[in-house]
XYZ file of C-alpha atoms in Angstrom:
597
model
C -13.079 9.119 6.198
C -9.448 10.093 5.542
C -6.686 9.879 8.789
C -3.516 11.347 7.936
C -0.283 10.675 10.276
C 2.373 11.817 7.783
C 2.655 15.216 8.267
C 0.164 17.143 10.473
C -2.461 15.035 12.008
C -5.503 15.508 9.746
C -8.935 13.752 9.367
C -11.340 14.647 6.994
C -14.723 13.408 4.673
C -15.384 14.003 1.704
C -12.764 16.479 0.868
C -13.579 18.420 4.035
C -11.672 18.564 6.946
C -13.272 17.667 10.254
C -11.774 19.786 13.012
C -10.825 18.054 16.299
C -9.749 20.443 19.064
C -7.756 20.232 22.412
C -4.399 18.658 22.563
C -5.192 15.636 24.467
C -7.960 14.642 22.165
C -5.727 15.058 19.099
C -2.577 12.905 21.123
C -5.457 10.366 21.601
C -6.246 10.003 17.750
C -2.537 9.908 16.622
C -2.124 7.216 19.378
C -4.827 5.150 17.707
C -3.992 5.914 14.329
C -0.306 4.671 14.861
C -1.702 1.332 16.027
C -4.029 0.811 13.242
C -6.687 -1.967 13.976
C -5.025 -3.368 17.320
C -6.405 -2.611 20.827
C -4.159 -0.301 22.550
C -4.721 -0.528 26.358
C -6.154 1.986 28.653
C -2.560 2.109 30.245
C -0.745 2.953 27.386
C -3.386 5.547 26.190
C -2.765 7.146 29.791
C 0.904 7.331 29.437
C 0.741 8.336 26.141
C -1.374 11.407 27.017
C 0.378 12.404 30.205
C 4.179 11.325 29.354
C 5.551 12.947 32.514
C 2.659 12.111 35.541
C -0.981 10.898 35.321
C -3.004 13.219 37.197
C -5.583 11.030 39.357
C -8.449 11.340 37.204
C -6.650 10.234 33.899
C -8.905 7.265 33.102
C -11.741 9.921 33.667
C -10.449 12.324 31.403
C -9.575 9.598 28.922
C -13.058 8.723 28.406
C -13.989 12.267 28.259
C -11.650 12.725 24.965
C -12.822 9.458 23.955
C -16.359 10.962 23.714
C -15.071 13.981 21.936
C -13.571 12.194 19.154
C -16.643 9.988 18.691
C -18.647 12.961 18.414
C -15.641 14.663 15.772
C -16.337 11.508 14.055
C -19.766 11.480 13.857
C -20.122 15.252 12.366
C -18.099 13.344 9.582
C -20.921 10.930 8.982
C -18.789 8.086 10.299
C -20.703 5.053 12.159
C -20.452 5.141 15.443
C -18.599 1.914 16.245
C -15.384 2.969 14.248
C -14.007 3.672 17.912
C -14.374 0.770 19.762
C -13.720 -0.149 23.573
C -13.274 -3.804 24.291
C -12.374 -3.924 28.142
C -8.599 -3.554 27.977
C -8.629 -0.443 25.943
C -9.498 1.271 22.517
C -9.106 0.698 18.863
C -9.989 2.269 16.116
C -11.198 0.618 13.198
C -9.273 1.696 9.755
C -8.772 0.469 6.277
C -5.357 0.684 4.321
C -7.291 3.189 1.743
C -8.082 5.270 5.065
C -5.042 6.175 6.685
C -1.967 7.445 4.979
C 0.358 5.301 7.013
C -1.036 1.936 6.085
C -0.773 2.538 2.336
C 2.677 4.304 2.986
C 3.679 0.722 4.310
C 1.885 -1.089 1.742
C 3.095 0.620 -1.401
C 6.793 0.397 0.353
C 6.188 -3.794 0.178
C 5.279 -3.712 -3.318
C 8.005 -1.429 -4.157
C 10.347 -3.809 -2.443
C 8.776 -7.002 -4.671
C 8.997 -5.680 -7.601
C 12.759 -4.763 -7.220
C 13.503 -8.232 -5.877
C 11.402 -9.353 -8.792
C 14.153 -7.232 -11.094
C 11.381 -4.614 -12.294
C 13.137 -1.492 -11.170
C 10.997 0.847 -13.081
C 7.944 -0.215 -11.121
C 9.760 -0.300 -7.751
C 10.934 3.278 -8.355
C 7.382 4.418 -9.538
C 5.816 2.560 -6.165
C 8.632 4.338 -3.984
C 7.690 7.689 -5.706
C 3.961 7.202 -4.621
C 5.109 6.107 -1.225
C 7.443 8.886 -0.774
C 4.355 11.374 -2.202
C 2.142 10.718 0.482
C 4.557 12.619 3.427
C 3.381 16.318 3.918
C 5.906 16.726 5.977
C 7.286 15.297 9.577
C 4.831 12.792 10.787
C 2.378 14.701 13.677
C 4.462 17.662 13.552
C 1.847 20.284 14.820
C 1.779 17.852 18.357
C 3.901 19.026 21.295
C 5.306 16.683 23.584
C 4.740 13.921 22.044
C 5.972 11.582 25.101
C 8.444 8.689 24.995
C 6.099 5.996 22.923
C 4.754 8.363 20.553
C 8.617 10.154 20.057
C 9.735 6.824 19.244
C 7.506 5.860 16.771
C 7.878 8.926 14.880
C 11.905 8.294 15.138
C 11.495 4.910 13.555
C 8.992 6.686 10.831
C 11.477 9.300 9.872
C 13.799 6.809 9.785
C 11.995 4.248 7.410
C 11.280 7.446 4.986
C 15.172 8.452 5.023
C 15.841 4.469 3.922
C 13.218 4.629 1.569
C 14.380 7.728 -0.109
C 17.686 6.108 -0.228
C 16.634 2.939 -2.013
C 14.462 5.340 -4.542
C 17.330 7.677 -5.547
C 19.733 3.966 -6.207
C 16.975 2.879 -8.294
C 16.592 6.487 -10.220
C 20.251 6.385 -10.657
C 20.659 2.460 -12.091
C 17.603 3.051 -14.024
C 20.182 5.997 -15.681
C 18.058 8.757 -14.334
C 20.044 11.295 -12.468
C 18.558 14.412 -13.205
C 15.135 13.241 -11.373
C 17.050 12.843 -8.042
C 20.003 15.918 -7.971
C 17.335 18.464 -6.899
C 15.681 16.109 -4.101
C 19.679 15.458 -2.680
C 20.597 18.854 -2.765
C 17.921 19.458 -0.595
C 18.290 16.664 1.621
C 22.252 16.966 1.924
C 21.186 20.682 3.120
C 19.215 19.369 5.565
C 21.303 16.396 7.324
C 24.951 17.875 5.996
C 26.511 14.584 7.820
C 24.432 12.022 6.197
C 27.396 9.943 3.647
C 24.748 8.148 2.218
C 22.852 11.213 0.553
C 26.129 13.151 -0.232
C 27.641 9.657 -1.796
C 24.415 9.920 -4.410
C 24.491 13.275 -5.006
C 28.252 13.000 -6.064
C 27.436 9.947 -7.909
C 24.159 11.351 -9.485
C 26.233 14.607 -10.428
C 28.863 12.214 -12.249
C 26.120 10.235 -14.175
C 24.700 13.546 -15.467
C 28.087 14.771 -16.809
C 28.505 17.419 -14.353
C 31.915 15.959 -12.981
C 33.114 19.343 -11.390
C 30.084 20.264 -9.475
C 30.372 16.418 -8.415
C 34.004 16.962 -7.131
C 32.753 20.419 -5.610
C 29.894 18.574 -3.696
C 32.520 16.096 -2.587
C 35.067 18.511 -1.105
C 31.831 20.467 0.945
C 31.013 17.079 2.026
C 34.434 16.093 3.250
C 34.687 19.732 5.222
C 31.964 19.450 7.194
C 32.266 15.935 8.028
C 35.750 16.422 9.083
C 35.028 19.735 10.998
C 32.251 18.218 13.130
C 33.302 14.370 13.671
C 37.028 14.882 12.997
C 37.185 11.818 10.430
C 37.442 10.807 6.916
C 34.528 10.265 4.465
C 33.571 6.784 4.962
C 33.804 4.147 1.389
C 30.681 4.894 0.202
C 31.544 8.766 -0.517
C 34.964 8.095 -1.605
C 33.777 5.434 -3.759
C 31.765 8.065 -5.200
C 34.771 10.509 -5.420
C 36.630 7.838 -7.064
C 34.057 7.330 -9.604
C 34.016 11.249 -10.569
C 37.416 11.389 -10.976
C 37.415 8.240 -13.140
C 34.230 9.808 -14.580
C 35.868 8.732 -18.397
C 35.471 4.959 -17.185
C 32.592 2.320 -18.363
C 32.256 1.749 -14.606
C 31.214 5.506 -13.686
C 27.620 4.468 -15.369
C 25.679 1.148 -15.037
C 25.197 -0.133 -18.918
C 21.913 0.905 -20.588
C 18.919 -0.453 -19.611
C 20.532 -2.877 -17.114
C 20.393 -1.479 -13.879
C 22.860 -3.003 -10.719
C 21.412 -5.624 -9.001
C 19.536 -4.301 -5.361
C 22.009 -4.947 -2.257
C 20.852 -8.307 -0.659
C 19.154 -8.431 2.761
C 21.473 -7.997 5.657
C 22.885 -11.300 6.836
C 24.956 -11.282 10.200
C 24.638 -15.118 11.093
C 27.336 -16.713 12.949
C 29.557 -19.483 10.809
C 27.446 -21.789 9.406
C 27.795 -24.922 11.803
C 28.609 -28.232 10.097
C 25.623 -30.788 8.384
C 22.823 -31.312 11.294
C 21.998 -35.015 11.703
C 18.751 -36.090 13.082
C 16.744 -32.777 12.930
C 15.143 -33.511 9.633
C 11.756 -33.493 11.054
C 12.270 -30.944 13.704
C 13.784 -28.727 10.195
C 10.895 -29.646 8.142
C 8.195 -28.398 10.856
C 10.197 -24.934 11.170
C 10.215 -24.783 6.993
C 6.395 -25.244 6.914
C 6.273 -22.497 9.863
C 8.735 -19.994 7.776
C 6.559 -20.678 4.436
C 3.316 -19.715 6.019
C 4.710 -16.614 7.480
C 6.420 -15.809 4.223
C 3.155 -16.584 1.781
C 0.761 -14.266 4.109
C -0.847 -11.539 2.624
C -2.515 -10.162 5.170
C -2.673 -6.181 6.007
C -1.950 -6.870 9.656
C 0.318 -9.360 10.216
C 1.958 -10.148 13.430
C 5.756 -11.256 13.767
C 5.646 -15.104 14.555
C 8.048 -16.115 17.319
C 9.231 -19.862 17.412
C 10.574 -21.124 21.047
C 13.586 -23.832 20.475
C 14.219 -25.494 23.737
C 16.220 -28.539 24.718
C 18.850 -29.889 27.399
C 22.279 -28.331 27.575
C 24.215 -29.485 24.543
C 21.401 -30.658 22.834
C 22.520 -27.868 19.854
C 19.792 -25.330 20.012
C 21.947 -23.003 18.343
C 23.760 -24.876 15.768
C 19.916 -25.844 14.678
C 18.798 -22.055 14.753
C 21.768 -20.941 13.055
C 21.836 -23.592 10.024
C 18.310 -22.708 10.051
C 19.008 -19.050 9.310
C 20.510 -19.899 6.506
C 18.264 -22.602 5.029
C 15.495 -20.331 5.255
C 17.595 -17.056 3.883
C 14.986 -17.222 0.732
C 12.032 -16.790 2.469
C 13.158 -13.254 4.518
C 14.980 -11.670 2.004
C 15.120 -8.331 4.314
C 17.736 -10.187 6.379
C 19.088 -12.536 8.558
C 19.855 -11.347 12.173
C 21.673 -13.176 15.447
C 22.184 -11.742 18.648
C 23.033 -13.718 21.912
C 22.585 -12.975 25.739
C 25.540 -14.919 26.630
C 28.707 -13.186 27.431
C 31.074 -16.049 28.508
C 32.097 -16.000 31.943
C 30.466 -12.580 32.879
C 26.909 -12.414 33.634
C 24.494 -12.002 30.860
C 24.241 -9.147 28.495
C 21.481 -7.057 29.165
C 18.279 -6.578 26.801
C 19.014 -2.775 26.185
C 22.632 -3.664 24.810
C 21.091 -6.665 22.508
C 18.176 -3.772 21.070
C 21.044 -1.433 20.216
C 22.872 -3.880 18.678
C 20.041 -4.961 16.424
C 19.094 -1.173 15.673
C 22.662 -0.667 14.226
C 22.502 -3.920 12.272
C 19.329 -2.546 11.098
C 20.950 1.221 10.207
C 19.437 3.284 12.563
C 21.530 5.989 13.335
C 23.264 5.684 17.128
C 22.580 9.502 17.470
C 18.349 8.264 17.600
C 18.982 5.223 19.965
C 17.732 6.170 23.379
C 19.300 4.914 26.763
C 15.731 4.193 27.797
C 14.748 0.652 27.321
C 11.190 1.436 26.189
C 11.886 3.988 23.984
C 14.974 1.394 21.952
C 12.458 -1.393 22.360
C 9.441 1.033 20.593
C 12.150 2.080 18.045
C 13.107 -1.585 17.236
C 9.588 -2.804 16.993
C 8.845 0.636 14.649
C 12.205 -0.679 12.529
C 11.049 -4.253 12.332
C 7.329 -3.695 11.149
C 6.499 -4.049 7.672
C 9.901 -6.163 7.347
C 10.520 -10.039 6.357
C 13.388 -11.138 8.246
C 14.528 -13.948 10.538
C 16.095 -13.250 14.031
C 17.933 -15.716 16.447
C 17.878 -14.636 20.005
C 20.276 -17.061 21.383
C 20.887 -18.395 25.320
C 17.783 -16.898 26.600
C 17.347 -17.658 30.301
C 13.543 -15.734 31.047
C 10.556 -14.551 29.310
C 11.520 -11.172 30.787
C 14.855 -10.789 29.455
C 13.429 -11.807 25.483
C 10.290 -9.740 25.733
C 11.546 -5.930 24.773
C 13.379 -7.715 21.496
C 10.051 -8.944 20.235
C 8.519 -7.611 17.153
C 4.766 -6.678 16.897
C 3.640 -5.944 13.780
C 5.469 -7.571 10.410
C 6.144 -10.649 8.743
C 9.277 -11.826 10.201
C 10.253 -14.933 12.254
C 12.183 -14.848 15.606
C 13.940 -17.990 17.026
C 14.053 -17.976 20.479
C 16.867 -20.430 21.921
C 16.740 -21.361 25.915
C 17.428 -24.240 28.086
C 14.035 -23.451 29.681
C 10.731 -24.030 28.235
C 9.762 -20.690 28.949
C 6.290 -21.058 29.681
C 5.063 -17.748 30.351
C 6.427 -16.488 26.838
C 3.563 -15.947 24.519
C 4.992 -17.828 21.321
C 3.185 -19.111 18.385
C 5.101 -22.621 17.838
C 7.156 -24.782 20.539
C 10.217 -26.900 19.100
C 11.916 -29.229 21.633
C 15.171 -31.152 20.407
C 16.102 -34.081 22.176
C 19.102 -36.340 21.948
C 19.942 -38.422 18.820
C 19.033 -41.997 18.628
C 22.160 -44.404 18.402
C 21.886 -44.456 14.552
C 21.958 -41.065 13.990
C 24.792 -40.279 16.798
C 27.340 -42.627 15.007
C 26.031 -40.921 11.716
C 27.269 -37.382 13.793
C 30.601 -39.240 14.667
C 30.956 -40.408 10.771
C 30.828 -36.756 9.514
C 33.616 -35.475 11.911
C 35.775 -38.807 12.440
C 35.093 -40.424 8.894
C 32.998 -42.514 7.035
C 35.269 -44.977 6.420
C 36.750 -45.439 9.874
C 33.135 -46.108 11.260
C 32.443 -48.452 8.686
C 35.592 -50.377 9.614
C 34.593 -50.556 13.066
C 30.659 -50.042 13.978
C 30.210 -51.766 17.079
C 33.406 -49.386 18.672
C 31.600 -46.326 17.318
C 28.138 -47.459 18.792
C 29.959 -47.837 22.113
C 31.243 -44.517 22.290
C 28.367 -43.220 20.722
C 26.470 -44.664 23.961
C 29.217 -43.199 26.523
C 28.296 -39.777 24.901
C 24.499 -40.090 25.777
C 23.827 -39.679 22.254
C 24.171 -35.711 23.275
C 25.140 -33.718 20.049
C 27.878 -31.561 22.024
C 29.485 -34.647 23.367
C 30.008 -36.283 19.805
C 31.076 -33.271 18.332
C 33.821 -32.878 21.143
C 34.446 -36.831 21.051
C 34.680 -36.901 17.070
C 37.033 -33.974 17.137
C 39.430 -35.495 19.117
C 38.802 -39.138 17.408
C 40.284 -37.304 14.247
C 44.018 -37.504 15.652
C 43.090 -41.163 17.282
C 45.172 -44.110 15.200
C 42.442 -46.647 14.551
C 44.401 -49.327 16.964
C 43.248 -46.987 19.935
C 39.659 -46.530 19.084
C 38.548 -49.667 21.234
C 40.871 -48.676 24.391
C 39.671 -45.130 23.894
C 35.546 -46.589 24.011
C 36.612 -48.472 26.952
C 38.047 -45.859 28.867
C 34.943 -43.542 28.068
C 32.451 -46.306 29.367
C 33.864 -45.657 32.749
C 31.934 -43.057 35.050
C 34.772 -41.732 36.504
C 36.364 -40.889 33.421
C 33.601 -39.702 31.442
C 33.228 -35.781 31.965
C 37.049 -35.320 32.192
C 37.285 -36.661 28.428
C 34.657 -34.381 27.272
C 36.683 -31.913 26.746
C 38.392 -30.210 23.840
C 40.024 -26.581 23.526
C 37.237 -24.252 25.419
C 34.601 -26.432 25.003
C 33.615 -28.753 27.814
C 30.435 -31.036 28.721
C 30.676 -30.192 32.033
C 30.896 -26.636 31.932
C 27.636 -26.683 29.991
C 26.127 -28.627 32.397
C 27.109 -26.380 35.165
C 25.647 -23.380 33.270
C 22.145 -25.173 33.892
C 22.960 -26.297 37.152
C 23.595 -22.883 38.630
C 20.122 -21.688 36.689
C 18.291 -24.024 39.243
C 17.283 -22.561 42.531
C 18.436 -24.248 46.028
C 15.743 -26.800 46.253
C 15.749 -27.900 42.794
C 19.261 -28.385 42.687
C 18.916 -30.442 46.032
C 15.860 -32.644 43.849
C 18.285 -33.134 40.814
C 21.091 -34.535 43.169
C 18.747 -36.742 45.069
C 16.966 -38.181 41.698
C 20.407 -38.745 40.074
C 21.645 -40.915 43.425
C 18.326 -43.152 42.836
C 19.504 -43.488 39.335
C 15.993 -44.985 38.261
C 13.696 -43.932 36.197
C 10.912 -41.582 37.958
C 7.623 -40.896 38.570
C 5.338 -39.007 40.552
C 5.308 -41.982 43.072
C 8.816 -42.502 42.892
C 9.725 -38.534 43.365
C 7.944 -38.584 46.421
C 9.700 -41.419 47.980
C 13.676 -40.368 46.660
C 12.913 -36.735 47.754
C 11.013 -37.213 50.844
C 8.266 -34.576 50.547
C 4.953 -34.471 50.045
C 3.240 -35.542 47.003
C 2.207 -31.633 45.610
C 5.790 -30.297 46.684
C 7.636 -33.350 44.758
C 5.551 -32.905 41.734
C 6.260 -29.315 41.950
C 10.126 -29.709 42.199
C 9.547 -32.346 39.495
C 7.402 -30.062 37.102
C 10.601 -27.352 37.534
C 13.206 -29.443 36.445
C 10.943 -30.607 33.285
C 10.384 -26.944 32.462
C 14.202 -26.526 32.376
C 14.965 -29.812 30.339
C 16.747 -31.504 32.946
C 14.196 -34.307 33.181
C 12.938 -35.406 30.066
C 9.362 -36.947 30.132
C 8.970 -40.597 28.461
C 5.858 -41.866 26.655
C 4.862 -44.503 29.001
C 1.978 -46.152 26.730
C -0.720 -45.295 28.862
C 1.033 -46.818 32.226
C 1.085 -42.581 33.630
C 3.827 -39.862 33.755
C 7.495 -41.252 33.741
C 10.633 -39.029 33.452
C 14.325 -39.829 32.641
C 17.382 -37.994 33.462
C 19.926 -38.000 30.973
C 22.897 -39.982 31.775
C 25.809 -37.316 31.477
C 23.838 -35.109 33.515
C 23.334 -37.895 36.449
C 26.881 -38.190 36.692
C 27.208 -34.291 36.966
C 25.131 -34.274 39.644
C 26.563 -36.951 41.632
C 29.873 -35.039 41.468
C 27.941 -31.772 42.698
C 28.439 -31.510 46.742
């Protein structure tokens, strides 16, 4: 059995077309084929078949369309268990050799792998085979695709567009401009404002020695862009013009047999933090996870999500960003970073972050819908099949981050949160804690100077203890110690050890431990804030029994509040050696809570 979605929807057996009549049954088949081998819930199928408003009989009608689809499969001699109902929805069992979409994705992946291995001829041939699978626009014969199918088709068209750009670049670098000029002229006619194809056409004509035609092509492109958009051409098209004007230069054509290197994956990470201290074990765990994802060769891989959580100021963002740089070799399609944090303003919305990611991935803004569900669907399709690392920072709740998570693909997503997000479905959970004393002193040494630490180890140990071994506090103090004379360090340590002074001293520029703790405190509900203040005032190791006494609440209610604070990483579970549950309130958080009214 053969299924085709890269063009008009079609199914056949032994080179004979199988007729499936009716718009709804064909839409049903399209929905299942665009989710090959995966269950599509009944609710999603109903939304896809009736995008405006489903009738009261929608589920019953769906069963009828499933029956008609099974009849069509049976006419093709197919087995009765290909279309399966598993209680939550339906999925269509389909192998890679049976569906053009799966073959397209596999060929694209193989082509990019060959390009990365510096085998441009093999990469170009594989891209050619992938492009050759397209018989038109995906599902072009189906009317009213609805939001989800429409977004998926848009993303597929974008993937096809990106592939043609990559293929054309390879042919040009291989010195084969004549092979791409006809296709480029057709693409330029279809999308006259696409500067990438315009630039490639000018370059191809130049490399073919048709400089006059190249200059004409540039003038036509520029005129259309100026008339329609009111701006001058961008750097790519202007660079192609310069090459045409300087066609006799050796830079106009790559040296024979030596194609230019393919561009590296998109890297949009913030500046790499200073060297991490005390995170070797956790970094090793993350490296093992990433290598397992990168080495996977399954045909239906799902993106991996790792939650990185910990108390405020523990260094979650620094750890993840540093890891993004260290793991770049495993994710050649790029490393991206987005954050819900907006300073003192309310958190940024999920739709805004999705739009930012789509722009980074090269999706034209004209294809970015204002509807959050459509944006999320386009993002999932844009990420499918890619191998990239995505860091999502400052996540407050699971609902906030779910629309940003990819489905299929071999990407790694690091979700940074002050909370443990127990309602978020993730593959791994990494929890960062405070450093031990030696690690804290080592971190101070990397900032304030190793010689100074060697000369006054006891003083720096006291400073590390006063900072509660919290990385944020240590970095603040370390930067302040840079300008302190050695003789003033003992006095500074003594001043910092006084509780009333401590939070006021843990400030440098616009970075403040008090502000960081305040953000987490405001994220608690009223009852949890009161519980935190009362536990801080007690200043003792917390057990289920002592929590009842301190909070003056029934055991179940007190346990629920303790659990809530643990989920927010405000209380830290302590290994009690079989003595029962015990929890520790970090010292700086205790001081802060005692200040709160």
